[in-house]
Amino acid sequence: MIRYEFALAQTQDDAQLRACMAQVWMEGRMAVSFRREPSYFAGCRMQGDAVQVIKCTDSQGGRIIGMGGRSTLRAHVNGRPTRVGYLSDLRGLPEVRRGTLLARGYRFLHELHRREPLPFYLSVIFDGNEQALSALLGARAGLPVYTPLGRILTPALQFDFARAPLSVEGVNFARAGEAALPEIVSFLAEQLPRRQFSPVIAAADFADGGRLAGLRARDFFIARRQGRLVACLAAWDQSAIRQTHIERYPPGLALARPFINLASRLSPLKPLPAPGGRVAHLYFCLATVAGDELPVFRGLLRHAYNALRTGPWHYAILGLHESDPLTTVFDDYRCIAAAGQLFVVHYPEDGDPMKDLDMTRIPGVEMALA
């Protein structure tokens, strides 16, 4: 009898999938867990139009001991909407990480790929997760080829002290009203194709069941020049369906945590949760600026920061590729550094997709949808 079996997870597996997400930490400078309470599958809609979750079950007791997700979605490739794949949520309990289970899981993934081929997949591996990197790179044991495309910086910007507004001549910064959604969608459709792998956004994505359900027009901060939209940035609290927990701090921060929390009682500094606690954060997402005008983006981010800093959130996570000129704004804020390695993943028999990708375009993978 085969002890470990692979199959597609179903709704009745939800509780075990959530437990697996909570038990397996992303190890790096600090250890975090990315959770999906109260429903794992409810959060899947953000990751793509169709999501298949592979589960590995121990037949001796029926416990799920590993998992991984395969999503299909529409992204801009060389400026054109294209259906591609995304690999995410790869988890394996520590006691079963050795042996052939990873290779067997990827063989199951390969079968799914053959039934519904895609030109390539995208995947992001958390910085410091050396175990995953060493296991996945090199196309060993029939695994697909992982081609690195640099790092996506995902610092947690700290909401604390008020900061002086930044003005830009001729530009007005404001919070969007409900009537602005069609204009925002049109602006994103015009601007996002400049970024490689950026999401294809339509009005239907904001409706119930869409990838952006729960994100409202009033969650956007916008910049206008002579009445015309020139930049937007959304602030998205996903805590109702996805959460991040700090499981272990680096030694220095662990020692400083009591003093930081004491100072938070007397200042705008936000306290750090105890190990295992949830981080109160939101995502800054769909950061889009016509012509990549840095002063406009700096002013818009400052406007959003000051509007939100006294809210219930301690951090805002903003994901930008390291080659993006907009990353300069990170220097303006206190933040906890974090990043992930971006990969294009393909099977050798399909041919190398890299020869057809215009990598002069800056990668624009949206981490709030990853």
Short mmCIF file of C-alpha atoms in Angstrom, two decimals:
data_model
loop_
_atom_site.label_atom_id
_atom_site.label_comp_id
_atom_site.label_asym_id
_atom_site.label_seq_id
_atom_site.Cartn_x
_atom_site.Cartn_y
_atom_site.Cartn_z
CA MET A 1 0.00 0.00 0.00
CA ILE A 2 1.27 3.46 -0.93
CA ARG A 3 1.44 5.51 2.24
CA TYR A 4 1.40 9.03 0.76
CA GLU A 5 -1.19 9.84 -1.89
CA PHE A 6 -1.62 12.93 -4.08
CA ALA A 7 -4.97 14.29 -5.21
CA LEU A 8 -6.83 17.55 -5.73
CA ALA A 9 -8.16 18.98 -2.48
CA GLN A 10 -11.91 19.46 -2.04
CA THR A 11 -13.96 21.73 0.20
CA GLN A 12 -14.09 19.06 2.92
CA ASP A 13 -10.28 19.41 3.21
CA ASP A 14 -10.49 23.09 4.13
CA ALA A 15 -9.76 22.73 7.84
CA GLN A 16 -6.68 20.55 7.25
CA LEU A 17 -5.36 22.92 4.58
CA ARG A 18 -5.67 25.84 7.00
CA ALA A 19 -3.87 23.84 9.67
CA CYS A 20 -1.04 23.07 7.24
CA MET A 21 -0.68 26.77 6.39
CA ALA A 22 -0.47 27.65 10.08
CA GLN A 23 2.02 24.92 10.98
CA VAL A 24 4.52 25.50 8.18
CA TRP A 25 6.51 28.71 8.66
CA MET A 26 8.32 30.72 6.01
CA GLU A 27 11.84 30.86 7.36
CA GLY A 28 14.07 33.84 6.73
CA ARG A 29 15.50 36.63 8.83
CA MET A 30 12.29 36.18 10.78
CA ALA A 31 9.77 33.35 10.60
CA VAL A 32 6.21 34.06 9.51
CA SER A 33 3.15 32.03 8.67
CA PHE A 34 0.60 33.01 6.04
CA ARG A 35 -2.82 31.84 7.11
CA ARG A 36 -6.28 31.54 5.55
CA GLU A 37 -8.91 31.86 8.23
CA PRO A 38 -11.79 31.15 8.32
CA SER A 39 -11.69 29.44 4.89
CA TYR A 40 -8.70 28.40 2.81
CA PHE A 41 -10.64 28.25 -0.44
CA ALA A 42 -12.20 31.71 0.10
CA GLY A 43 -8.75 33.25 -0.37
CA CYS A 44 -7.96 31.28 -3.51
CA ARG A 45 -10.02 33.55 -5.74
CA MET A 46 -7.37 36.29 -5.40
CA GLN A 47 -4.71 34.03 -6.88
CA GLY A 48 -6.39 33.39 -10.20
CA ASP A 49 -9.49 32.67 -12.22
CA ALA A 50 -9.14 28.95 -11.54
CA VAL A 51 -7.19 27.39 -8.69
CA GLN A 52 -6.27 23.73 -8.20
CA VAL A 53 -4.93 22.75 -4.79
CA ILE A 54 -2.80 19.61 -4.66
CA LYS A 55 -2.85 17.76 -1.35
CA CYS A 56 -0.54 15.04 -0.08
CA THR A 57 -2.32 12.76 2.38
CA ASP A 58 -0.86 10.21 4.78
CA SER A 59 -3.08 7.17 4.21
CA GLN A 60 -2.33 6.08 7.79
CA GLY A 61 -4.82 8.38 9.46
CA GLY A 62 -5.85 10.60 6.54
CA ARG A 63 -3.80 13.62 7.62
CA ILE A 64 -2.78 16.18 4.99
CA ILE A 65 0.98 16.59 5.34
CA GLY A 66 1.73 18.71 2.25
CA MET A 67 0.07 20.98 -0.28
CA GLY A 68 0.61 23.32 -3.20
CA GLY A 69 -1.49 25.51 -5.47
CA ARG A 70 -1.69 25.85 -9.27
CA SER A 71 -3.59 28.91 -10.48
CA THR A 72 -4.42 30.09 -13.97
CA LEU A 73 -4.84 33.80 -14.54
CA ARG A 74 -4.64 36.57 -17.09
CA ALA A 75 -1.51 38.69 -16.96
CA HIS A 76 0.20 41.10 -19.31
CA VAL A 77 2.99 39.38 -21.22
CA ASN A 78 4.94 41.67 -23.54
CA GLY A 79 2.05 44.11 -23.16
CA ARG A 80 -0.70 41.69 -24.18
CA PRO A 81 -3.25 39.87 -21.99
CA THR A 82 -2.10 36.24 -21.80
CA ARG A 83 -3.22 33.24 -19.77
CA VAL A 84 -0.35 32.02 -17.58
CA GLY A 85 0.04 30.01 -14.39
CA TYR A 86 1.02 30.79 -10.83
CA LEU A 87 2.48 28.31 -8.33
CA SER A 88 1.92 29.13 -4.68
CA ASP A 89 1.33 27.88 -1.14
CA LEU A 90 3.90 25.09 -1.34
CA ARG A 91 3.92 23.60 2.14
CA GLY A 92 5.24 20.41 3.69
CA LEU A 93 5.31 19.42 7.35
CA PRO A 94 8.89 19.20 8.66
CA GLU A 95 8.76 15.46 9.34
CA VAL A 96 8.15 14.61 5.65
CA ARG A 97 10.37 17.07 3.83
CA ARG A 98 13.03 14.50 3.01
CA GLY A 99 12.69 11.74 0.47
CA THR A 100 10.81 11.71 -2.82
CA LEU A 101 7.56 13.41 -1.86
CA LEU A 102 8.45 16.74 -3.50
CA ALA A 103 9.32 15.02 -6.78
CA ARG A 104 6.12 12.98 -6.64
CA GLY A 105 4.09 16.10 -6.00
CA TYR A 106 5.61 17.80 -9.01
CA ARG A 107 4.85 14.76 -11.15
CA PHE A 108 1.20 15.22 -10.15
CA LEU A 109 1.49 18.88 -11.09
CA HIS A 110 2.99 17.85 -14.44
CA GLU A 111 -0.08 15.72 -15.14
CA LEU A 112 -2.32 18.71 -14.48
CA HIS A 113 -0.15 20.81 -16.79
CA ARG A 114 -0.41 18.27 -19.60
CA ARG A 115 -4.21 18.34 -19.37
CA GLU A 116 -4.25 22.14 -19.49
CA PRO A 117 -0.92 23.42 -20.84
CA LEU A 118 0.19 26.96 -20.07
CA PRO A 119 3.15 28.80 -21.63
CA PHE A 120 4.81 29.17 -18.20
CA TYR A 121 4.20 29.73 -14.51
CA LEU A 122 5.27 32.46 -12.12
CA SER A 123 6.32 31.77 -8.56
CA VAL A 124 7.77 33.76 -5.66
CA ILE A 125 9.93 32.13 -2.97
CA PHE A 126 10.37 33.99 0.31
CA ASP A 127 13.89 35.34 0.89
CA GLY A 128 15.81 33.16 3.30
CA ASN A 129 13.82 30.02 2.49
CA GLU A 130 17.00 28.19 1.53
CA GLN A 131 15.40 24.78 1.94
CA ALA A 132 12.83 25.52 -0.77
CA LEU A 133 15.43 27.10 -3.05
CA SER A 134 17.82 24.17 -2.80
CA ALA A 135 15.01 21.67 -3.36
CA LEU A 136 13.43 23.38 -6.36
CA LEU A 137 16.34 24.75 -8.36
CA GLY A 138 18.29 22.70 -10.87
CA ALA A 139 15.37 20.81 -12.50
CA ARG A 140 16.33 17.66 -10.61
CA ALA A 141 14.16 14.54 -10.43
CA GLY A 142 11.80 15.73 -13.14
CA LEU A 143 11.04 19.08 -11.55
CA PRO A 144 10.35 22.00 -13.91
CA VAL A 145 12.99 24.64 -14.65
CA TYR A 146 13.01 27.66 -12.33
CA THR A 147 14.54 30.75 -14.02
CA PRO A 148 15.28 33.60 -11.58
CA LEU A 149 14.11 37.11 -12.48
CA GLY A 150 15.35 39.08 -9.50
CA ARG A 151 13.68 39.98 -6.22
CA ILE A 152 10.34 41.52 -5.38
CA LEU A 153 10.82 43.84 -2.42
CA THR A 154 7.94 43.61 0.07
CA PRO A 155 8.89 45.81 3.03
CA ALA A 156 6.36 46.38 5.79
CA LEU A 157 6.07 50.17 6.02
CA GLN A 158 5.41 51.15 9.61
CA PHE A 159 2.49 53.43 10.41
CA ASP A 160 3.71 55.68 13.20
CA PHE A 161 4.57 59.38 13.20
CA ALA A 162 2.82 61.94 11.01
CA ARG A 163 4.92 63.04 8.06
CA ALA A 164 4.83 66.30 6.17
CA PRO A 165 2.66 66.19 3.04
CA LEU A 166 4.56 66.27 -0.23
CA SER A 167 3.20 68.63 -2.84
CA VAL A 168 3.71 68.38 -6.57
CA GLU A 169 2.93 71.43 -8.67
CA GLY A 170 -0.27 71.00 -10.62
CA VAL A 171 -1.13 67.65 -8.98
CA ASN A 172 -3.97 67.04 -6.53
CA PHE A 173 -4.00 64.06 -4.18
CA ALA A 174 -7.27 62.70 -2.81
CA ARG A 175 -9.20 59.63 -1.78
CA ALA A 176 -11.36 58.26 -4.57
CA GLY A 177 -15.13 58.37 -4.43
CA GLU A 178 -17.38 55.49 -5.45
CA ALA A 179 -18.08 57.08 -8.83
CA ALA A 180 -14.37 56.95 -9.71
CA LEU A 181 -14.17 53.15 -10.14
CA PRO A 182 -14.78 53.08 -13.94
CA GLU A 183 -12.11 55.75 -14.41
CA ILE A 184 -9.66 53.81 -12.20
CA VAL A 185 -10.30 50.59 -14.13
CA SER A 186 -9.72 52.43 -17.41
CA PHE A 187 -6.50 53.97 -16.08
CA LEU A 188 -5.20 50.57 -14.94
CA ALA A 189 -6.07 49.04 -18.34
CA GLU A 190 -4.05 51.80 -19.99
CA GLN A 191 -1.02 51.73 -17.70
CA LEU A 192 -0.56 48.17 -16.38
CA PRO A 193 0.49 46.62 -19.73
CA ARG A 194 3.81 48.51 -19.40
CA ARG A 195 4.78 46.12 -16.58
CA GLN A 196 5.67 42.52 -17.38
CA PHE A 197 3.33 40.00 -15.68
CA SER A 198 1.04 42.70 -14.25
CA PRO A 199 -2.56 41.59 -13.67
CA VAL A 200 -5.27 42.18 -16.23
CA ILE A 201 -7.93 44.17 -14.38
CA ALA A 202 -11.58 44.54 -15.41
CA ALA A 203 -14.63 45.99 -13.66
CA ALA A 204 -15.96 42.46 -13.08
CA ASP A 205 -12.96 41.70 -10.83
CA PHE A 206 -14.42 44.02 -8.17
CA ALA A 207 -17.78 42.21 -8.08
CA ASP A 208 -18.68 39.43 -5.64
CA GLY A 209 -16.55 36.39 -6.41
CA GLY A 210 -13.99 38.39 -8.42
CA ARG A 211 -10.27 38.53 -7.72
CA LEU A 212 -10.63 42.01 -6.22
CA ALA A 213 -13.90 41.46 -4.35
CA GLY A 214 -13.78 43.47 -1.15
CA LEU A 215 -11.60 46.20 -2.65
CA ARG A 216 -13.75 49.29 -3.14
CA ALA A 217 -13.30 52.53 -5.03
CA ARG A 218 -12.91 54.43 -1.74
CA ASP A 219 -9.92 52.22 -0.89
CA PHE A 220 -8.02 53.92 -3.72
CA PHE A 221 -5.92 57.05 -3.35
CA ILE A 222 -5.55 58.95 -6.62
CA ALA A 223 -3.56 61.77 -8.14
CA ARG A 224 -4.96 64.13 -10.76
CA ARG A 225 -3.30 66.68 -13.01
CA GLN A 226 -5.69 69.13 -14.67
CA GLY A 227 -8.52 66.77 -13.74
CA ARG A 228 -6.91 63.76 -15.41
CA LEU A 229 -5.96 60.67 -13.40
CA VAL A 230 -2.18 60.23 -13.38
CA ALA A 231 -1.62 57.78 -10.50
CA CYS A 232 -3.47 55.45 -8.17
CA LEU A 233 -2.71 53.32 -5.13
CA ALA A 234 -5.11 51.02 -3.29
CA ALA A 235 -5.08 50.23 0.44
CA TRP A 236 -6.51 46.74 0.87
CA ASP A 237 -7.19 45.11 4.24
CA GLN A 238 -7.44 41.37 3.52
CA SER A 239 -7.52 40.24 7.14
CA ALA A 240 -11.04 38.83 6.80
CA ILE A 241 -9.67 36.03 4.60
CA ARG A 242 -5.83 36.11 4.76
CA GLN A 243 -3.54 36.80 7.71
CA THR A 244 0.16 37.02 8.48
CA HIS A 245 1.52 35.85 11.84
CA ILE A 246 5.00 36.54 13.22
CA GLU A 247 6.26 33.21 14.54
CA ARG A 248 9.83 34.16 15.43
CA TYR A 249 11.71 37.46 15.54
CA PRO A 250 15.39 37.87 14.73
CA PRO A 251 17.40 38.01 17.99
CA GLY A 252 17.94 41.78 18.01
CA LEU A 253 14.29 42.58 17.40
CA ALA A 254 13.19 39.98 19.94
CA LEU A 255 15.29 41.72 22.60
CA ALA A 256 14.03 45.16 21.57
CA ARG A 257 10.34 44.19 21.41
CA PRO A 258 9.51 44.90 25.11
CA PHE A 259 11.07 48.36 24.86
CA ILE A 260 9.31 49.12 21.57
CA ASN A 261 6.00 48.06 23.07
CA LEU A 262 6.62 50.22 26.13
CA ALA A 263 7.38 53.20 23.91
CA SER A 264 4.19 52.53 21.93
CA ARG A 265 2.14 53.47 25.01
CA LEU A 266 3.59 56.96 24.96
CA SER A 267 4.01 57.62 21.25
CA PRO A 268 2.54 56.82 17.80
CA LEU A 269 4.84 53.78 17.58
CA LYS A 270 2.86 50.57 17.10
CA PRO A 271 3.47 47.56 19.39
CA LEU A 272 4.95 44.34 18.06
CA PRO A 273 2.80 41.23 18.54
CA ALA A 274 4.05 38.36 20.68
CA PRO A 275 5.50 35.40 18.74
CA GLY A 276 2.59 33.59 17.14
CA GLY A 277 0.49 36.75 17.04
CA ARG A 278 -1.19 38.25 13.98
CA VAL A 279 0.30 41.29 12.32
CA ALA A 280 -2.24 44.07 11.79
CA HIS A 281 -1.45 45.08 8.24
CA LEU A 282 -2.92 45.99 4.89
CA TYR A 283 -1.54 45.90 1.37
CA PHE A 284 -0.67 48.92 -0.71
CA CYS A 285 -1.44 47.48 -4.14
CA LEU A 286 -2.04 48.34 -7.79
CA ALA A 287 0.53 51.11 -7.44
CA THR A 288 0.38 52.69 -10.89
CA VAL A 289 1.91 55.97 -12.04
CA ALA A 290 1.77 57.35 -15.59
CA GLY A 291 5.32 57.78 -16.83
CA ASP A 292 6.67 56.44 -13.50
CA GLU A 293 6.87 60.00 -12.18
CA LEU A 294 8.60 59.48 -8.86
CA PRO A 295 7.56 62.83 -7.27
CA VAL A 296 3.92 62.02 -8.02
CA PHE A 297 4.19 58.58 -6.45
CA ARG A 298 6.04 59.92 -3.41
CA GLY A 299 3.32 62.51 -2.89
CA LEU A 300 0.51 59.99 -3.36
CA LEU A 301 2.05 57.46 -0.97
CA ARG A 302 2.60 60.19 1.64
CA HIS A 303 -1.04 61.24 1.31
CA ALA A 304 -2.20 57.63 1.80
CA TYR A 305 0.19 57.09 4.71
CA ASN A 306 -1.04 60.15 6.61
CA ALA A 307 -4.67 59.23 5.97
CA LEU A 308 -4.24 55.70 7.31
CA ARG A 309 -1.55 55.88 9.99
CA THR A 310 -3.96 56.32 12.91
CA GLY A 311 -6.12 53.40 11.80
CA PRO A 312 -6.03 49.86 13.22
CA TRP A 313 -3.12 48.80 11.02
CA HIS A 314 0.49 48.70 12.14
CA TYR A 315 2.04 48.12 8.71
CA ALA A 316 1.37 48.43 5.01
CA ILE A 317 3.07 45.94 2.68
CA LEU A 318 4.01 47.32 -0.71
CA GLY A 319 5.51 44.97 -3.30
CA LEU A 320 7.73 46.34 -6.09
CA HIS A 321 10.38 44.62 -8.17
CA GLU A 322 13.91 45.65 -7.26
CA SER A 323 14.40 47.16 -10.74
CA ASP A 324 11.35 49.41 -10.40
CA PRO A 325 12.32 53.10 -10.11
CA LEU A 326 9.42 53.60 -7.68
CA THR A 327 11.26 51.60 -4.99
CA THR A 328 13.06 54.82 -4.05
CA VAL A 329 10.03 55.67 -1.88
CA PHE A 330 10.97 52.94 0.59
CA ASP A 331 13.76 55.16 1.88
CA ASP A 332 11.19 57.67 3.14
CA TYR A 333 9.72 55.34 5.79
CA ARG A 334 10.65 53.15 8.70
CA CYS A 335 10.07 49.61 7.55
CA ILE A 336 10.83 45.95 8.18
CA ALA A 337 12.67 44.61 5.16
CA ALA A 338 11.33 41.55 3.35
CA ALA A 339 11.54 40.22 -0.18
CA GLY A 340 10.99 37.20 -2.37
CA GLN A 341 12.72 35.68 -5.37
CA LEU A 342 10.65 35.84 -8.58
CA PHE A 343 10.86 32.88 -10.96
CA VAL A 344 9.50 31.91 -14.35
CA VAL A 345 8.80 28.17 -14.25
CA HIS A 346 8.46 25.90 -17.28
CA TYR A 347 8.76 22.29 -18.36
CA PRO A 348 11.65 21.63 -20.76
CA GLU A 349 9.47 19.88 -23.35
CA ASP A 350 7.48 23.10 -23.80
CA GLY A 351 10.53 25.13 -24.84
CA ASP A 352 12.16 27.98 -22.96
CA PRO A 353 9.69 30.89 -22.61
CA MET A 354 12.50 33.29 -21.74
CA LYS A 355 13.50 33.65 -25.39
CA ASP A 356 10.13 35.26 -26.12
CA LEU A 357 9.86 37.47 -23.03
CA ASP A 358 10.76 41.15 -23.28
CA MET A 359 12.59 41.53 -20.01
CA THR A 360 13.38 45.17 -20.67
CA ARG A 361 9.92 45.58 -19.16
CA ILE A 362 9.93 45.88 -15.37
CA PRO A 363 8.18 42.91 -13.68
CA GLY A 364 4.89 43.95 -12.13
CA VAL A 365 3.67 40.88 -10.23
CA GLU A 366 1.02 42.07 -7.75
CA MET A 367 1.88 40.59 -4.35
CA ALA A 368 -1.54 41.39 -2.90
CA LEU A 369 -2.88 38.77 -5.32
CA ALA A 370 -0.09 36.21 -4.84
#
